[in-house]
Coordinates of C-alpha atoms in Angstrom, one line a residue:
M1 CA 1.6 22.8 136.9
T2 CA 2.5 25.4 134.2
T3 CA 3.4 23.9 130.8
P4 CA 6.5 25.4 129.4
V5 CA 6.1 27.2 126.1
V6 CA 8.9 27.5 123.6
S7 CA 9.4 30.2 121.0
P8 CA 10.7 30.4 118.4
P9 CA 10.7 26.7 117.4
A10 CA 13.5 27.3 114.9
V11 CA 15.8 28.0 117.8
V12 CA 14.7 25.7 120.6
A13 CA 12.1 23.0 121.0
V14 CA 11.7 22.2 124.7
A15 CA 12.5 23.9 128.0
D16 CA 12.8 21.5 130.9
Q17 CA 11.7 22.1 134.5
N18 CA 14.9 23.8 135.4
G19 CA 14.7 26.0 132.3
G20 CA 17.2 24.1 130.2
V21 CA 17.0 24.2 126.4
R22 CA 16.6 20.8 124.7
G23 CA 16.2 19.9 121.1
A24 CA 17.3 22.9 119.1
S25 CA 17.3 22.1 115.5
T26 CA 20.5 20.6 114.1
A27 CA 20.6 23.1 111.2
W28 CA 20.4 26.0 113.6
A29 CA 23.1 24.6 115.8
L30 CA 25.5 24.0 112.8
T31 CA 24.8 27.5 111.6
A32 CA 25.4 29.0 115.0
S33 CA 28.7 27.0 115.4
A34 CA 30.0 28.1 112.0
T35 CA 29.0 31.7 112.7
A36 CA 30.8 31.5 116.1
G37 CA 34.0 30.5 114.3
L38 CA 33.6 33.4 111.9
A39 CA 33.0 35.9 114.8
L40 CA 36.1 34.6 116.5
L41 CA 38.1 35.0 113.3
V42 CA 37.2 38.7 112.7
A43 CA 37.9 39.5 116.4
F44 CA 41.6 39.1 115.5
P45 CA 43.9 41.2 113.3
P46 CA 43.9 42.1 110.5
Y47 CA 40.2 42.7 111.1
G48 CA 40.4 43.7 114.7
W49 CA 36.7 43.6 115.6
W50 CA 37.5 42.7 119.2
W51 CA 33.9 43.0 120.3
A52 CA 33.1 40.0 118.1
A53 CA 35.0 37.6 120.4
P54 CA 32.3 37.4 123.1
V55 CA 29.7 37.0 120.4
G56 CA 31.5 34.0 119.1
V57 CA 31.7 32.5 122.6
A58 CA 28.0 33.1 123.0
L59 CA 27.0 31.4 119.7
L60 CA 29.0 28.3 120.5
A61 CA 27.6 28.1 124.0
L62 CA 24.0 28.3 122.6
A63 CA 24.7 25.8 119.9
V64 CA 26.0 23.0 122.2
H65 CA 23.8 23.7 125.2
G66 CA 21.6 20.7 126.2
R67 CA 23.1 18.4 123.6
P68 CA 25.0 15.1 124.1
A69 CA 28.8 15.5 124.5
R70 CA 29.4 13.9 121.1
A71 CA 27.2 16.4 119.4
G72 CA 28.9 19.2 121.3
A73 CA 32.3 17.9 120.1
A74 CA 31.1 17.9 116.5
L75 CA 29.7 21.5 116.8
G76 CA 32.9 22.6 118.5
M77 CA 34.9 21.1 115.6
V78 CA 32.9 23.0 113.1
C79 CA 33.5 26.3 115.0
G80 CA 37.2 25.4 115.2
L81 CA 37.7 24.7 111.5
V82 CA 35.9 27.9 110.5
F83 CA 38.1 29.8 112.9
F84 CA 41.5 28.2 112.6
V85 CA 41.7 27.4 108.9
P86 CA 41.7 31.1 107.8
L87 CA 43.4 32.3 110.9
L88 CA 46.4 30.0 110.4
S89 CA 46.5 30.3 106.6
F90 CA 49.9 32.1 106.8
T91 CA 51.5 28.8 107.8
G92 CA 50.8 27.3 104.4
L93 CA 52.1 30.2 102.3
Q94 CA 55.5 28.5 101.7
V95 CA 54.9 24.8 102.4
G96 CA 51.5 24.2 100.8
W97 CA 48.0 23.3 102.1
W98 CA 48.8 20.0 103.8
P99 CA 50.7 21.2 106.9
W100 CA 48.5 24.3 107.2
L101 CA 45.3 22.2 107.3
L102 CA 46.8 19.6 109.6
L103 CA 47.7 22.3 112.1
A104 CA 44.3 24.0 111.8
T105 CA 42.6 20.6 112.4
L106 CA 44.8 19.9 115.4
Q107 CA 43.8 23.2 117.0
S108 CA 40.2 22.6 116.1
L109 CA 40.2 19.4 118.1
Y110 CA 40.7 21.5 121.3
L111 CA 37.5 23.5 120.4
A112 CA 35.8 20.1 119.9
L113 CA 36.8 19.2 123.4
L114 CA 35.5 22.5 124.6
G115 CA 32.2 21.9 122.8
A116 CA 31.9 18.5 124.4
A117 CA 32.7 19.9 127.9
T118 CA 30.3 22.8 127.5
A119 CA 27.5 20.4 126.4
Y120 CA 28.3 18.1 129.3
A121 CA 28.1 21.0 131.7
S122 CA 24.6 21.9 130.5
A123 CA 23.1 19.9 133.4
L124 CA 24.9 22.1 135.9
V125 CA 23.9 25.4 134.3
D126 CA 20.3 24.2 133.9
R127 CA 20.3 23.6 137.6
A128 CA 22.1 26.9 138.5
R129 CA 21.5 29.3 135.7
W130 CA 23.7 32.0 137.3
A131 CA 26.7 29.6 136.8
W132 CA 26.4 29.6 133.0
P133 CA 28.8 32.6 132.4
L134 CA 31.3 31.4 135.0
V135 CA 31.4 27.9 133.6
T136 CA 31.8 29.2 130.1
G137 CA 34.7 31.4 131.2
L138 CA 36.4 28.6 133.1
L139 CA 36.1 26.0 130.3
W140 CA 37.6 28.5 127.8
V141 CA 40.6 29.1 130.0
A142 CA 41.1 25.3 130.5
Q143 CA 40.9 24.7 126.8
E144 CA 43.5 27.4 126.1
A145 CA 45.7 26.1 128.9
A146 CA 45.8 22.7 127.3
R147 CA 46.2 24.0 123.7
S148 CA 49.1 26.2 124.9
R149 CA 51.0 23.2 126.3
T150 CA 50.2 20.2 124.2
P151 CA 51.5 18.6 122.0
F152 CA 55.2 19.4 121.7
G153 CA 54.9 22.5 123.9
G154 CA 51.6 23.7 122.5
F155 CA 50.6 26.4 120.1
P156 CA 48.8 29.3 121.8
W157 CA 47.9 31.2 118.6
G158 CA 44.3 32.4 118.6
R159 CA 43.7 32.7 122.3
L160 CA 40.8 35.0 123.1
A161 CA 43.1 37.4 125.0
F162 CA 45.2 38.0 121.8
S163 CA 42.2 39.6 120.1
Q164 CA 41.8 42.3 122.8
A165 CA 44.8 44.6 122.2
D166 CA 42.4 47.5 121.3
A167 CA 39.8 46.6 123.9
P168 CA 39.3 47.8 127.4
T169 CA 39.8 44.2 128.6
V170 CA 43.5 44.3 127.7
R171 CA 44.1 46.2 130.9
L172 CA 43.1 43.0 132.9
A173 CA 46.3 41.5 131.6
S174 CA 48.2 43.5 134.3
L175 CA 46.2 41.7 137.0
G176 CA 46.1 38.1 135.8
G177 CA 47.8 37.9 132.4
A178 CA 46.2 36.5 129.2
P179 CA 44.1 33.8 131.1
L180 CA 42.2 36.5 133.0
V181 CA 41.5 38.4 129.8
T182 CA 40.3 35.2 128.1
F183 CA 38.1 34.5 131.2
T184 CA 36.5 37.9 131.1
V185 CA 35.7 37.8 127.4
A186 CA 34.2 34.3 127.8
V187 CA 32.2 35.4 130.8
A188 CA 30.8 38.2 128.7
G189 CA 30.0 35.6 126.0
G190 CA 28.2 33.5 128.6
L191 CA 26.1 36.4 129.6
L192 CA 25.1 37.1 126.0
A193 CA 24.1 33.4 125.7
M194 CA 21.9 33.8 128.7
A195 CA 20.4 36.9 127.2
V196 CA 19.5 35.1 124.0
W197 CA 18.2 32.1 125.9
R198 CA 16.0 34.3 128.2
L199 CA 14.5 36.0 125.2
S200 CA 13.9 32.9 123.2
V201 CA 12.6 30.4 125.7
R202 CA 9.2 31.0 127.4
T203 CA 8.8 29.4 130.8
G204 CA 5.7 31.3 131.9
A205 CA 7.1 34.8 131.7
G206 CA 5.6 37.3 129.3
L207 CA 7.6 38.7 126.3
S208 CA 8.1 42.1 127.9
R209 CA 9.5 40.7 131.1
R210 CA 11.8 38.3 129.1
A211 CA 13.0 41.3 127.0
V212 CA 13.8 43.3 130.1
H213 CA 15.8 40.3 131.5
A214 CA 17.6 39.8 128.2
G215 CA 18.4 43.5 128.1
L216 CA 19.8 43.5 131.6
L217 CA 22.0 40.5 130.8
G218 CA 23.2 42.0 127.6
G219 CA 24.0 45.2 129.4
L220 CA 25.9 43.2 132.1
A221 CA 28.0 41.6 129.4
A222 CA 28.9 45.0 128.0
A223 CA 29.7 46.2 131.5
V224 CA 32.0 43.3 132.2
M225 CA 34.0 44.2 129.1
A226 CA 33.9 48.0 129.8
F227 CA 34.8 47.6 133.5
A228 CA 38.3 46.7 132.6
A229 CA 38.9 50.3 131.5
L230 CA 38.9 51.3 135.2
V231 CA 41.9 49.1 135.9
P232 CA 44.9 51.4 136.6
L233 CA 48.2 50.7 134.8
P234 CA 51.6 51.2 136.4
T235 CA 53.5 54.3 135.1
A236 CA 57.1 54.0 134.2
A237 CA 59.3 56.1 136.5
D238 CA 62.8 55.1 135.5
R239 CA 65.2 56.8 133.1
T240 CA 64.7 57.1 129.4
V241 CA 66.9 55.7 126.7
V242 CA 67.0 56.2 123.0
V243 CA 66.4 52.9 121.1
A244 CA 66.7 52.2 117.4
V245 CA 65.0 49.4 115.6
V246 CA 66.4 48.4 112.2
Q247 CA 64.1 46.7 109.6
G248 CA 66.5 45.9 106.9
N249 CA 64.2 44.0 104.5
V250 CA 65.2 40.9 102.5
P251 CA 66.0 40.3 98.9
R252 CA 62.9 38.1 98.4
M253 CA 60.0 36.7 100.4
G254 CA 59.7 33.0 101.1
L255 CA 61.7 30.2 102.5
D256 CA 64.8 31.2 100.4
F257 CA 64.8 34.8 101.8
N258 CA 68.5 34.2 102.8
A259 CA 69.5 32.2 99.6
Q260 CA 71.7 35.1 98.4
R261 CA 74.7 35.0 100.8
R262 CA 75.0 37.9 103.2
A263 CA 72.3 39.9 101.4
V264 CA 70.1 40.1 104.5
L265 CA 73.0 41.1 106.7
D266 CA 74.1 43.7 104.3
N267 CA 70.6 45.2 104.2
H268 CA 70.7 45.7 108.0
V269 CA 74.2 47.0 108.0
T270 CA 73.4 49.5 105.3
A271 CA 70.3 50.8 107.1
T272 CA 72.4 51.1 110.3
L273 CA 75.1 53.0 108.5
Q274 CA 72.5 55.4 107.1
L275 CA 71.2 55.9 110.7
A276 CA 74.8 56.7 111.7
D277 CA 75.0 59.4 109.0
A278 CA 71.7 60.9 110.2
V279 CA 73.1 61.0 113.8
R280 CA 76.2 62.8 112.6
E281 CA 74.1 65.3 110.7
H282 CA 71.9 65.8 113.8
R283 CA 68.8 64.5 112.0
Q284 CA 68.4 61.7 114.5
P285 CA 69.4 61.4 118.2
R286 CA 72.2 58.9 118.9
P287 CA 70.7 55.6 120.1
E288 CA 72.0 53.9 123.2
L289 CA 71.1 50.5 121.8
V290 CA 70.1 49.1 118.4
I291 CA 67.8 46.2 117.9
W292 CA 68.0 44.1 114.7
P293 CA 65.4 41.4 114.0
E294 CA 65.6 37.6 114.0
N295 CA 67.7 36.2 111.2
S296 CA 69.1 39.7 110.4
S297 CA 72.5 38.0 109.9
D298 CA 71.8 35.2 107.4
I299 CA 75.3 33.6 108.0
D300 CA 76.9 32.8 111.4
P301 CA 79.0 35.8 112.3
L302 CA 81.0 33.8 114.8
L303 CA 82.3 31.5 112.0
N304 CA 82.4 33.9 109.1
P305 CA 84.9 36.7 109.4
D306 CA 83.3 38.8 106.6
A307 CA 80.0 38.8 108.5
A308 CA 81.7 39.7 111.7
A309 CA 83.5 42.6 110.0
R310 CA 80.3 44.0 108.6
I311 CA 78.6 43.9 112.0
D312 CA 81.7 45.5 113.6
A313 CA 81.5 48.3 111.0
A314 CA 77.9 49.0 111.8
A315 CA 78.5 49.0 115.6
H316 CA 81.5 51.3 115.3
A317 CA 79.6 53.7 113.0
I318 CA 76.6 54.0 115.3
G319 CA 78.6 53.9 118.5
A320 CA 76.2 51.6 120.3
P321 CA 75.7 47.9 121.0
I322 CA 73.5 46.0 118.5
L323 CA 71.3 43.0 119.3
V324 CA 71.8 40.9 116.2
G325 CA 69.5 38.0 115.3
A326 CA 71.6 35.2 114.0
V327 CA 71.5 31.5 113.3
L328 CA 74.6 30.0 115.0
Q329 CA 76.0 26.6 114.1
G330 CA 76.1 23.8 116.6
P331 CA 76.5 22.5 119.2
G332 CA 77.2 19.3 117.3
Q333 CA 76.9 18.2 113.7
G334 CA 73.6 19.1 112.0
K335 CA 72.4 21.3 114.9
V336 CA 71.9 25.1 114.9
R337 CA 70.7 27.8 117.4
N338 CA 68.3 30.7 116.8
A339 CA 70.0 33.4 118.8
G340 CA 70.0 37.0 119.8
L341 CA 73.6 38.1 120.0
V342 CA 74.8 41.3 121.7
W343 CA 77.6 43.0 119.6
T344 CA 79.4 45.9 121.1
P345 CA 81.7 48.4 119.3
T346 CA 84.5 47.6 121.7
A347 CA 84.3 43.9 122.5
G348 CA 82.4 42.5 119.6
P349 CA 80.1 39.6 120.4
T350 CA 79.3 39.3 124.1
D351 CA 76.1 37.9 125.6
T352 CA 73.8 35.5 123.8
Y353 CA 70.2 34.4 124.2
V354 CA 69.2 31.2 122.5
K355 CA 65.6 30.7 121.6
R356 CA 64.1 28.4 124.3
H357 CA 61.0 27.2 122.3
P358 CA 61.9 26.2 118.7
V359 CA 58.8 25.6 116.6
P360 CA 58.2 21.9 116.0
F361 CA 58.1 20.8 112.4
A362 CA 59.4 24.3 111.4
E363 CA 62.7 24.7 113.4
Y364 CA 63.0 21.0 114.4
V365 CA 61.2 17.8 113.5
P366 CA 60.1 15.5 116.3
M367 CA 60.2 11.8 115.4
R368 CA 61.8 12.7 112.0
P369 CA 62.1 9.1 110.6
L370 CA 58.4 8.4 111.4
V371 CA 57.2 11.8 110.0
R372 CA 59.2 11.3 106.8
R373 CA 57.1 8.3 106.0
V374 CA 54.1 10.6 105.9
T375 CA 55.6 13.5 104.0
T376 CA 59.0 14.4 102.7
L377 CA 58.4 18.1 103.6
V378 CA 60.3 17.4 106.8
D379 CA 63.5 17.4 104.8
R380 CA 63.1 21.2 104.2
V381 CA 64.1 21.5 107.9
R382 CA 67.7 20.4 107.2
A383 CA 69.1 21.1 110.6
D384 CA 67.3 20.8 113.9
F385 CA 67.4 23.9 116.2
V386 CA 68.6 23.3 119.7
A387 CA 66.6 24.9 122.5
G388 CA 68.2 27.3 124.9
T389 CA 68.0 26.9 128.6
T390 CA 68.1 30.3 130.2
P391 CA 65.7 33.3 129.9
G392 CA 66.6 36.1 127.5
V393 CA 67.7 38.8 129.9
L394 CA 70.5 40.7 128.1
P395 CA 72.5 43.7 129.3
I396 CA 72.7 46.1 126.3
G397 CA 74.0 49.6 126.6
G398 CA 73.2 49.7 130.3
V399 CA 69.7 48.4 129.8
R400 CA 68.4 45.0 130.8
V401 CA 66.5 43.8 127.7
G402 CA 64.1 40.9 127.8
D403 CA 64.6 39.2 124.5
V404 CA 62.0 36.7 123.1
I405 CA 62.2 35.4 119.5
C406 CA 59.3 35.3 117.1
F407 CA 56.5 32.9 118.3
E408 CA 57.9 32.8 121.8
V409 CA 55.8 36.0 122.5
A410 CA 52.7 33.8 122.5
Y411 CA 54.0 31.8 125.6
D412 CA 53.2 33.3 128.9
G413 CA 56.1 31.8 130.9
L414 CA 58.8 32.6 128.4
V415 CA 58.0 36.4 128.5
R416 CA 57.4 36.5 132.2
D417 CA 60.8 34.9 132.9
T418 CA 62.6 37.8 131.3
V419 CA 60.7 40.3 133.5
T420 CA 61.3 38.4 136.8
G421 CA 64.9 38.2 135.6
G422 CA 65.1 42.0 135.7
A423 CA 64.2 43.1 132.1
Q424 CA 63.3 46.8 131.8
L425 CA 62.4 46.6 128.2
L426 CA 60.8 43.8 126.1
A427 CA 62.2 43.1 122.7
V428 CA 60.6 40.7 120.3
Q429 CA 62.9 39.8 117.4
T430 CA 61.0 38.2 114.5
N431 CA 61.4 37.3 110.9
N432 CA 58.1 37.5 108.9
A433 CA 59.7 36.9 105.5
T434 CA 58.0 33.6 105.2
F435 CA 54.5 34.9 106.3
N436 CA 52.3 37.9 105.6
Y437 CA 50.7 41.0 107.1
A438 CA 48.0 39.0 108.9
E439 CA 50.5 37.0 110.8
A440 CA 52.6 40.1 111.6
S441 CA 49.6 42.1 112.9
Q442 CA 48.5 39.2 115.1
Q443 CA 52.0 38.9 116.5
L444 CA 52.1 42.7 117.2
A445 CA 48.8 42.3 119.1
M446 CA 50.5 39.8 121.4
V447 CA 53.4 42.2 122.0
R448 CA 50.9 44.8 123.0
L449 CA 49.2 42.5 125.5
R450 CA 52.6 41.5 127.0
A451 CA 53.5 45.2 127.4
V452 CA 50.4 45.7 129.5
E453 CA 50.7 42.4 131.3
H454 CA 54.2 43.2 132.7
G455 CA 54.1 47.0 132.7
R456 CA 57.0 47.2 130.3
P457 CA 57.7 49.2 127.2
A458 CA 58.1 46.8 124.3
L459 CA 59.2 46.7 120.7
M460 CA 58.9 44.3 117.8
A461 CA 61.8 44.2 115.3
S462 CA 61.0 42.4 112.0
T463 CA 63.1 41.8 108.9
V464 CA 60.2 42.8 106.6
G465 CA 57.6 44.3 108.9
I466 CA 55.7 45.0 111.1
S467 CA 58.2 46.7 113.4
A468 CA 57.0 49.1 116.1
F469 CA 57.3 50.5 119.6
V470 CA 54.7 49.7 122.2
D471 CA 53.9 51.6 125.5
P472 CA 52.9 49.8 128.7
D473 CA 49.3 50.8 128.0
A474 CA 49.3 49.0 124.6
T475 CA 49.7 52.2 122.5
T476 CA 51.6 51.5 119.3
H477 CA 54.1 53.9 117.8
D478 CA 55.9 54.1 114.4
A479 CA 54.6 50.9 113.0
T480 CA 56.2 50.1 109.7
T481 CA 54.7 48.8 106.5
M482 CA 55.5 45.4 105.0
N483 CA 58.4 44.7 102.7
T484 CA 60.2 48.0 103.2
Q485 CA 63.5 49.0 104.7
A486 CA 63.0 51.3 107.7
V487 CA 64.7 52.6 110.8
L488 CA 62.7 53.6 113.9
V489 CA 64.3 55.8 116.6
R490 CA 62.4 56.6 119.8
Q491 CA 63.0 57.7 123.3
V492 CA 61.7 54.9 125.6
R493 CA 60.9 55.2 129.3
L494 CA 62.2 52.1 131.1
A495 CA 60.3 50.3 133.9
T496 CA 61.1 48.2 136.9
A497 CA 57.7 48.1 138.7
I498 CA 56.3 44.6 139.0
T499 CA 52.6 44.1 138.0
M500 CA 50.3 41.7 139.8
A501 CA 50.3 39.5 136.8
T502 CA 54.1 39.2 136.9
R503 CA 54.0 38.4 140.6
V504 CA 51.4 35.7 140.5
G505 CA 52.5 34.1 137.2
S506 CA 50.4 31.1 136.1
A507 CA 48.6 30.7 139.5
P508 CA 45.3 32.3 138.4
E509 CA 45.3 30.1 135.2
W510 CA 45.8 26.9 137.2
A511 CA 43.1 28.0 139.7
M512 CA 40.7 28.5 136.9
V513 CA 41.6 25.1 135.3
A514 CA 41.0 23.5 138.7
A515 CA 37.6 25.3 138.9
A516 CA 36.7 24.1 135.4
V517 CA 37.5 20.5 136.5
A518 CA 35.3 21.0 139.6
A519 CA 32.5 22.3 137.4
L520 CA 32.6 19.2 135.2
L521 CA 32.6 17.0 138.3
A522 CA 29.6 18.9 139.6
S523 CA 27.9 18.4 136.2
A524 CA 28.5 14.7 136.5
R525 CA 26.9 14.7 140.0
V526 CA 23.9 16.6 138.7
R527 CA 23.6 14.3 135.7
H528 CA 23.7 11.3 138.1
T529 CA 20.9 12.5 140.3
T530 CA 18.6 14.1 137.6
I531 CA 16.7 12.4 134.8
T532 CA 15.8 14.2 131.6
P533 CA 13.6 11.8 129.8
A534 CA 12.9 12.2 126.1
G535 CA 9.1 11.8 126.5
G536 CA 6.6 12.5 129.1
G537 CA 6.8 12.5 132.9
G538 CA 7.2 9.7 135.2
V539 CA 9.1 8.3 138.2
T540 CA 12.7 7.2 137.7
E541 CA 15.2 5.8 140.2
R542 CA 18.7 7.2 140.0
G543 CA 21.4 7.0 142.6
G544 CA 19.1 5.3 145.1
R545 CA 16.5 8.1 145.0
Q546 CA 13.1 8.4 143.2
I547 CA 12.8 11.5 141.0
T548 CA 9.5 12.6 139.7
E549 CA 9.7 14.3 136.3
P550 CA 6.9 16.6 135.1
T551 CA 5.4 16.3 131.7
R552 CA 6.9 18.7 129.2
E553 CA 5.8 19.6 125.7
A554 CA 6.6 22.1 123.1
V555 CA 4.0 24.5 121.8

């Protein structure tokens, strides 16, 4: 029998008969988990180091490997807090630290579950080492699937896929959506974990041989990421239209951005009238449709004649329909709707899309009486937003526009519903007046992934920035700066071809979730039939069988 030798002791202490790592120092594991969270953070805008995402996955996988599930949960929580606290800091800009840290902690709990599951699956990957990258990818997809749906409809911010807008892997979104991108990044992270493990743990092989194996695994991880560049993207073959995006700006940033009556609306009207002047002077082409952002009308134009008159003036001046973002009163007392309202020069208000996924504790307060006992901050949400029931497919100037509002771009199904409903162009109306550049840049990254996922040109229209056009290959055009008034005019080639991701919808995600569950069940089976004693060898009965364990020692 060959006695396993472990090096360096600072990283691992014991390798078992299947090659599993046991007993890595607690200090090292905590450091690796915290570094994993930091690597995940810088993968996202505004940093944009997309290649750091698989590094973060690898560090967490190494930190929890071979540990009890409870230890894995604690290490996953450390990773989550280091990741989510700064990533979601924009949520606390106007309401203080308490809601921000509560949200970050809630999201971190899902990474704690991931850490526990990954630690639990160590028995399986020790038995079948080739499965480590696959199990890692499956568990990450399952974690994100749960986080994107629970509680209160979930909060998908910070999915691995949303860090990949500049990476080759973004092209995989056209095949299997965001879940396939996440899976690929996590598989690459699992391969990196294997490379580090192979280099660090000696089980009879010489250093040169282990270095070669580690290099091959690292190269395979890079190849997995780079391979996606070969995925062809559909080319738009339909007609082109001229689209204008108006970023009117607001009088002031913060929750009271609309405190000065009609000021936000007047800003957008003024910018549109200036565009109309430029069109008459042949400095700009005449747009066939105009997109205003979320909350561009700070008062309900259906109830306020002065607001309606101002929008009418803008529509007549530009000679094109305008998609207006407005908060509409009702239905019912104390209820409002966050809506995209089509306003034409001839008929005024016509079609309307009502936001289907209002943000809990921001646009409505679940269990308001109970939550008020915890904090009176809930009273800042004076009226609950009512959710819409139909996808945002709006005919505007002869174009079928898929409208999603603000954070809805993070939800797979809400965007896909517009495309299956016939949308030729994706429009994301947003109001970032209560956030900052980091939030806006993260949101634009999601728009870019959605453009690839569904093979559609897309745009983001913001009150204060970032506004931009996006091609179906994720290329960004005319991105605005923050806190400025700007008008973007661009010829856009529409698309009707349906990508594989649009066709299959959430099926790949659910298949991977099922495979993740199967992996955990297989891990339970392995753990039931295999003993890993803390001390020397011996014979142990488990599941009706005798298992002989070799003696192991660290050198």
